């Protein structure tokens, strides 16, 4: 599903125009992004948790020439699905 399909499906479900739905998704994205930048976590009930984790410093090896490089620590966004979402995914049949 791409962004346009998501907006169309949501707009049909909540009885809003596609422009209003697009604006709501954009606002949601902005709020989540700004909260993650300020190192806050966001929990959406029955969906999951968005948070920022610090990835530790590590040593990486270039497989072509065998040189070792130090990769500095960095912050990465992380999503942890909630229990309800996990249970719904477990109920799906895998083909």
PDB file of N, CA, C and O in Angstrom, residues 2-31:
ATOM      1  N   UNK A   2       0.642   2.125  -0.911  1.00  0.00           N
ATOM      2  CA  UNK A   2       1.412   3.361  -0.938  1.00  0.00           C
ATOM      3  C   UNK A   2       0.632   4.475  -0.231  1.00  0.00           C
ATOM      4  O   UNK A   2      -0.488   4.264   0.246  1.00  0.00           O
ATOM      5  N   UNK A   3       1.217   5.657  -0.178  1.00  0.00           N
ATOM      6  CA  UNK A   3       0.637   6.773   0.558  1.00  0.00           C
ATOM      7  C   UNK A   3      -0.735   7.160  -0.001  1.00  0.00           C
ATOM      8  O   UNK A   3      -1.676   7.411   0.762  1.00  0.00           O
ATOM      9  N   UNK A   4      -0.861   7.192  -1.318  1.00  0.00           N
ATOM     10  CA  UNK A   4      -2.124   7.595  -1.936  1.00  0.00           C
ATOM     11  C   UNK A   4      -3.236   6.599  -1.614  1.00  0.00           C
ATOM     12  O   UNK A   4      -4.369   6.990  -1.314  1.00  0.00           O
ATOM     13  N   UNK A   5      -2.915   5.306  -1.656  1.00  0.00           N
ATOM     14  CA  UNK A   5      -3.904   4.281  -1.320  1.00  0.00           C
ATOM     15  C   UNK A   5      -4.320   4.375   0.143  1.00  0.00           C
ATOM     16  O   UNK A   5      -5.500   4.203   0.474  1.00  0.00           O
ATOM     17  N   UNK A   6      -3.354   4.641   1.017  1.00  0.00           N
ATOM     18  CA  UNK A   6      -3.654   4.796   2.438  1.00  0.00           C
ATOM     19  C   UNK A   6      -4.590   5.976   2.666  1.00  0.00           C
ATOM     20  O   UNK A   6      -5.578   5.867   3.399  1.00  0.00           O
ATOM     21  N   UNK A   7      -4.309   7.100   2.041  1.00  0.00           N
ATOM     22  CA  UNK A   7      -5.146   8.292   2.199  1.00  0.00           C
ATOM     23  C   UNK A   7      -6.556   8.025   1.690  1.00  0.00           C
ATOM     24  O   UNK A   7      -7.545   8.388   2.332  1.00  0.00           O
ATOM     25  N   UNK A   8      -6.676   7.361   0.550  1.00  0.00           N
ATOM     26  CA  UNK A   8      -7.992   7.050  -0.008  1.00  0.00           C
ATOM     27  C   UNK A   8      -8.777   6.133   0.915  1.00  0.00           C
ATOM     28  O   UNK A   8      -9.961   6.364   1.190  1.00  0.00           O
ATOM     29  N   UNK A   9      -8.135   5.085   1.422  1.00  0.00           N
ATOM     30  CA  UNK A   9      -8.807   4.131   2.312  1.00  0.00           C
ATOM     31  C   UNK A   9      -9.247   4.813   3.616  1.00  0.00           C
ATOM     32  O   UNK A   9     -10.357   4.596   4.089  1.00  0.00           O
ATOM     33  N   UNK A  10      -8.360   5.628   4.200  1.00  0.00           N
ATOM     34  CA  UNK A  10      -8.716   6.335   5.430  1.00  0.00           C
ATOM     35  C   UNK A  10      -9.839   7.342   5.207  1.00  0.00           C
ATOM     36  O   UNK A  10     -10.741   7.467   6.041  1.00  0.00           O
ATOM     37  N   UNK A  11      -9.780   8.078   4.106  1.00  0.00           N
ATOM     38  CA  UNK A  11     -10.811   9.084   3.843  1.00  0.00           C
ATOM     39  C   UNK A  11     -12.177   8.430   3.670  1.00  0.00           C
ATOM     40  O   UNK A  11     -13.191   8.977   4.106  1.00  0.00           O
ATOM     41  N   UNK A  12     -12.220   7.250   3.039  1.00  0.00           N
ATOM     42  CA  UNK A  12     -13.490   6.528   2.914  1.00  0.00           C
ATOM     43  C   UNK A  12     -13.993   6.059   4.278  1.00  0.00           C
ATOM     44  O   UNK A  12     -15.189   6.114   4.564  1.00  0.00           O
ATOM     45  N   UNK A  13     -13.072   5.629   5.119  1.00  0.00           N
ATOM     46  CA  UNK A  13     -13.455   5.075   6.422  1.00  0.00           C
ATOM     47  C   UNK A  13     -13.929   6.141   7.405  1.00  0.00           C
ATOM     48  O   UNK A  13     -14.836   5.895   8.203  1.00  0.00           O
ATOM     49  N   UNK A  14     -13.309   7.332   7.379  1.00  0.00           N
ATOM     50  CA  UNK A  14     -13.682   8.367   8.350  1.00  0.00           C
ATOM     51  C   UNK A  14     -14.580   9.448   7.749  1.00  0.00           C
ATOM     52  O   UNK A  14     -14.869  10.450   8.394  1.00  0.00           O
ATOM     53  N   UNK A  15     -15.021   9.240   6.506  1.00  0.00           N
ATOM     54  CA  UNK A  15     -15.937  10.164   5.822  1.00  0.00           C
ATOM     55  C   UNK A  15     -15.398  11.590   5.749  1.00  0.00           C
ATOM     56  O   UNK A  15     -16.075  12.547   6.085  1.00  0.00           O
ATOM     57  N   UNK A  16     -14.135  11.716   5.335  1.00  0.00           N
ATOM     58  CA  UNK A  16     -13.514  13.016   5.100  1.00  0.00           C
ATOM     59  C   UNK A  16     -13.024  13.057   3.658  1.00  0.00           C
ATOM     60  O   UNK A  16     -12.912  12.025   3.007  1.00  0.00           O
ATOM     61  N   UNK A  17     -12.706  14.239   3.202  1.00  0.00           N
ATOM     62  CA  UNK A  17     -12.144  14.348   1.859  1.00  0.00           C
ATOM     63  C   UNK A  17     -10.711  13.844   1.881  1.00  0.00           C
ATOM     64  O   UNK A  17     -10.080  13.766   2.944  1.00  0.00           O
ATOM     65  N   UNK A  18     -10.193  13.518   0.712  1.00  0.00           N
ATOM     66  CA  UNK A  18      -8.812  13.040   0.649  1.00  0.00           C
ATOM     67  C   UNK A  18      -7.841  14.142   1.067  1.00  0.00           C
ATOM     68  O   UNK A  18      -6.806  13.855   1.668  1.00  0.00           O
ATOM     69  N   UNK A  19      -8.173  15.398   0.790  1.00  0.00           N
ATOM     70  CA  UNK A  19      -7.299  16.515   1.194  1.00  0.00           C
ATOM     71  C   UNK A  19      -7.257  16.652   2.708  1.00  0.00           C
ATOM     72  O   UNK A  19      -6.187  16.830   3.294  1.00  0.00           O
ATOM     73  N   UNK A  20      -8.409  16.539   3.359  1.00  0.00           N
ATOM     74  CA  UNK A  20      -8.448  16.618   4.825  1.00  0.00           C
ATOM     75  C   UNK A  20      -7.672  15.459   5.448  1.00  0.00           C
ATOM     76  O   UNK A  20      -6.924  15.640   6.409  1.00  0.00           O
ATOM     77  N   UNK A  21      -7.845  14.275   4.891  1.00  0.00           N
ATOM     78  CA  UNK A  21      -7.139  13.095   5.393  1.00  0.00           C
ATOM     79  C   UNK A  21      -5.638  13.244   5.189  1.00  0.00           C
ATOM     80  O   UNK A  21      -4.847  12.908   6.071  1.00  0.00           O
ATOM     81  N   UNK A  22      -5.241  13.748   4.034  1.00  0.00           N
ATOM     82  CA  UNK A  22      -3.821  13.983   3.762  1.00  0.00           C
ATOM     83  C   UNK A  22      -3.243  14.985   4.754  1.00  0.00           C
ATOM     84  O   UNK A  22      -2.126  14.796   5.261  1.00  0.00           O
ATOM     85  N   UNK A  23      -3.992  16.040   5.051  1.00  0.00           N
ATOM     86  CA  UNK A  23      -3.540  17.039   6.022  1.00  0.00           C
ATOM     87  C   UNK A  23      -3.406  16.429   7.420  1.00  0.00           C
ATOM     88  O   UNK A  23      -2.461  16.729   8.149  1.00  0.00           O
ATOM     89  N   UNK A  24      -4.354  15.549   7.786  1.00  0.00           N
ATOM     90  CA  UNK A  24      -4.285  14.900   9.099  1.00  0.00           C
ATOM     91  C   UNK A  24      -3.064  13.983   9.195  1.00  0.00           C
ATOM     92  O   UNK A  24      -2.365  13.984  10.213  1.00  0.00           O
ATOM     93  N   UNK A  25      -2.802  13.215   8.150  1.00  0.00           N
ATOM     94  CA  UNK A  25      -1.629  12.335   8.159  1.00  0.00           C
ATOM     95  C   UNK A  25      -0.335  13.139   8.206  1.00  0.00           C
ATOM     96  O   UNK A  25       0.616  12.757   8.886  1.00  0.00           O
ATOM     97  N   UNK A  26      -0.316  14.244   7.495  1.00  0.00           N
ATOM     98  CA  UNK A  26       0.864  15.105   7.514  1.00  0.00           C
ATOM     99  C   UNK A  26       1.082  15.687   8.906  1.00  0.00           C
ATOM    100  O   UNK A  26       2.209  15.732   9.404  1.00  0.00           O
ATOM    101  N   UNK A  27       0.000  16.118   9.544  1.00  0.00           N
ATOM    102  CA  UNK A  27       0.097  16.662  10.903  1.00  0.00           C
ATOM    103  C   UNK A  27       0.556  15.592  11.887  1.00  0.00           C
ATOM    104  O   UNK A  27       1.400  15.848  12.750  1.00  0.00           O
ATOM    105  N   UNK A  28       0.034  14.371  11.744  1.00  0.00           N
ATOM    106  CA  UNK A  28       0.450  13.268  12.610  1.00  0.00           C
ATOM    107  C   UNK A  28       1.936  12.982  12.443  1.00  0.00           C
ATOM    108  O   UNK A  28       2.665  12.822  13.418  1.00  0.00           O
ATOM    109  N   UNK A  29       2.380  12.960  11.207  1.00  0.00           N
ATOM    110  CA  UNK A  29       3.797  12.724  10.924  1.00  0.00           C
ATOM    111  C   UNK A  29       4.665  13.822  11.526  1.00  0.00           C
ATOM    112  O   UNK A  29       5.725  13.545  12.098  1.00  0.00           O
ATOM    113  N   UNK A  30       4.227  15.068  11.412  1.00  0.00           N
ATOM    114  CA  UNK A  30       4.976  16.184  11.979  1.00  0.00           C
ATOM    115  C   UNK A  30       5.070  16.094  13.505  1.00  0.00           C
ATOM    116  O   UNK A  30       6.129  16.321  14.086  1.00  0.00           O
ATOM    117  N   UNK A  31       3.954  15.742  14.152  1.00  0.00           N
ATOM    118  CA  UNK A  31       3.933  15.643  15.612  1.00  0.00           C
ATOM    119  C   UNK A  31       4.840  14.503  16.074  1.00  0.00           C
ATOM    120  O   UNK A  31       5.646  14.672  16.999  1.00  0.00           O
TER     121      UNK A  31
END
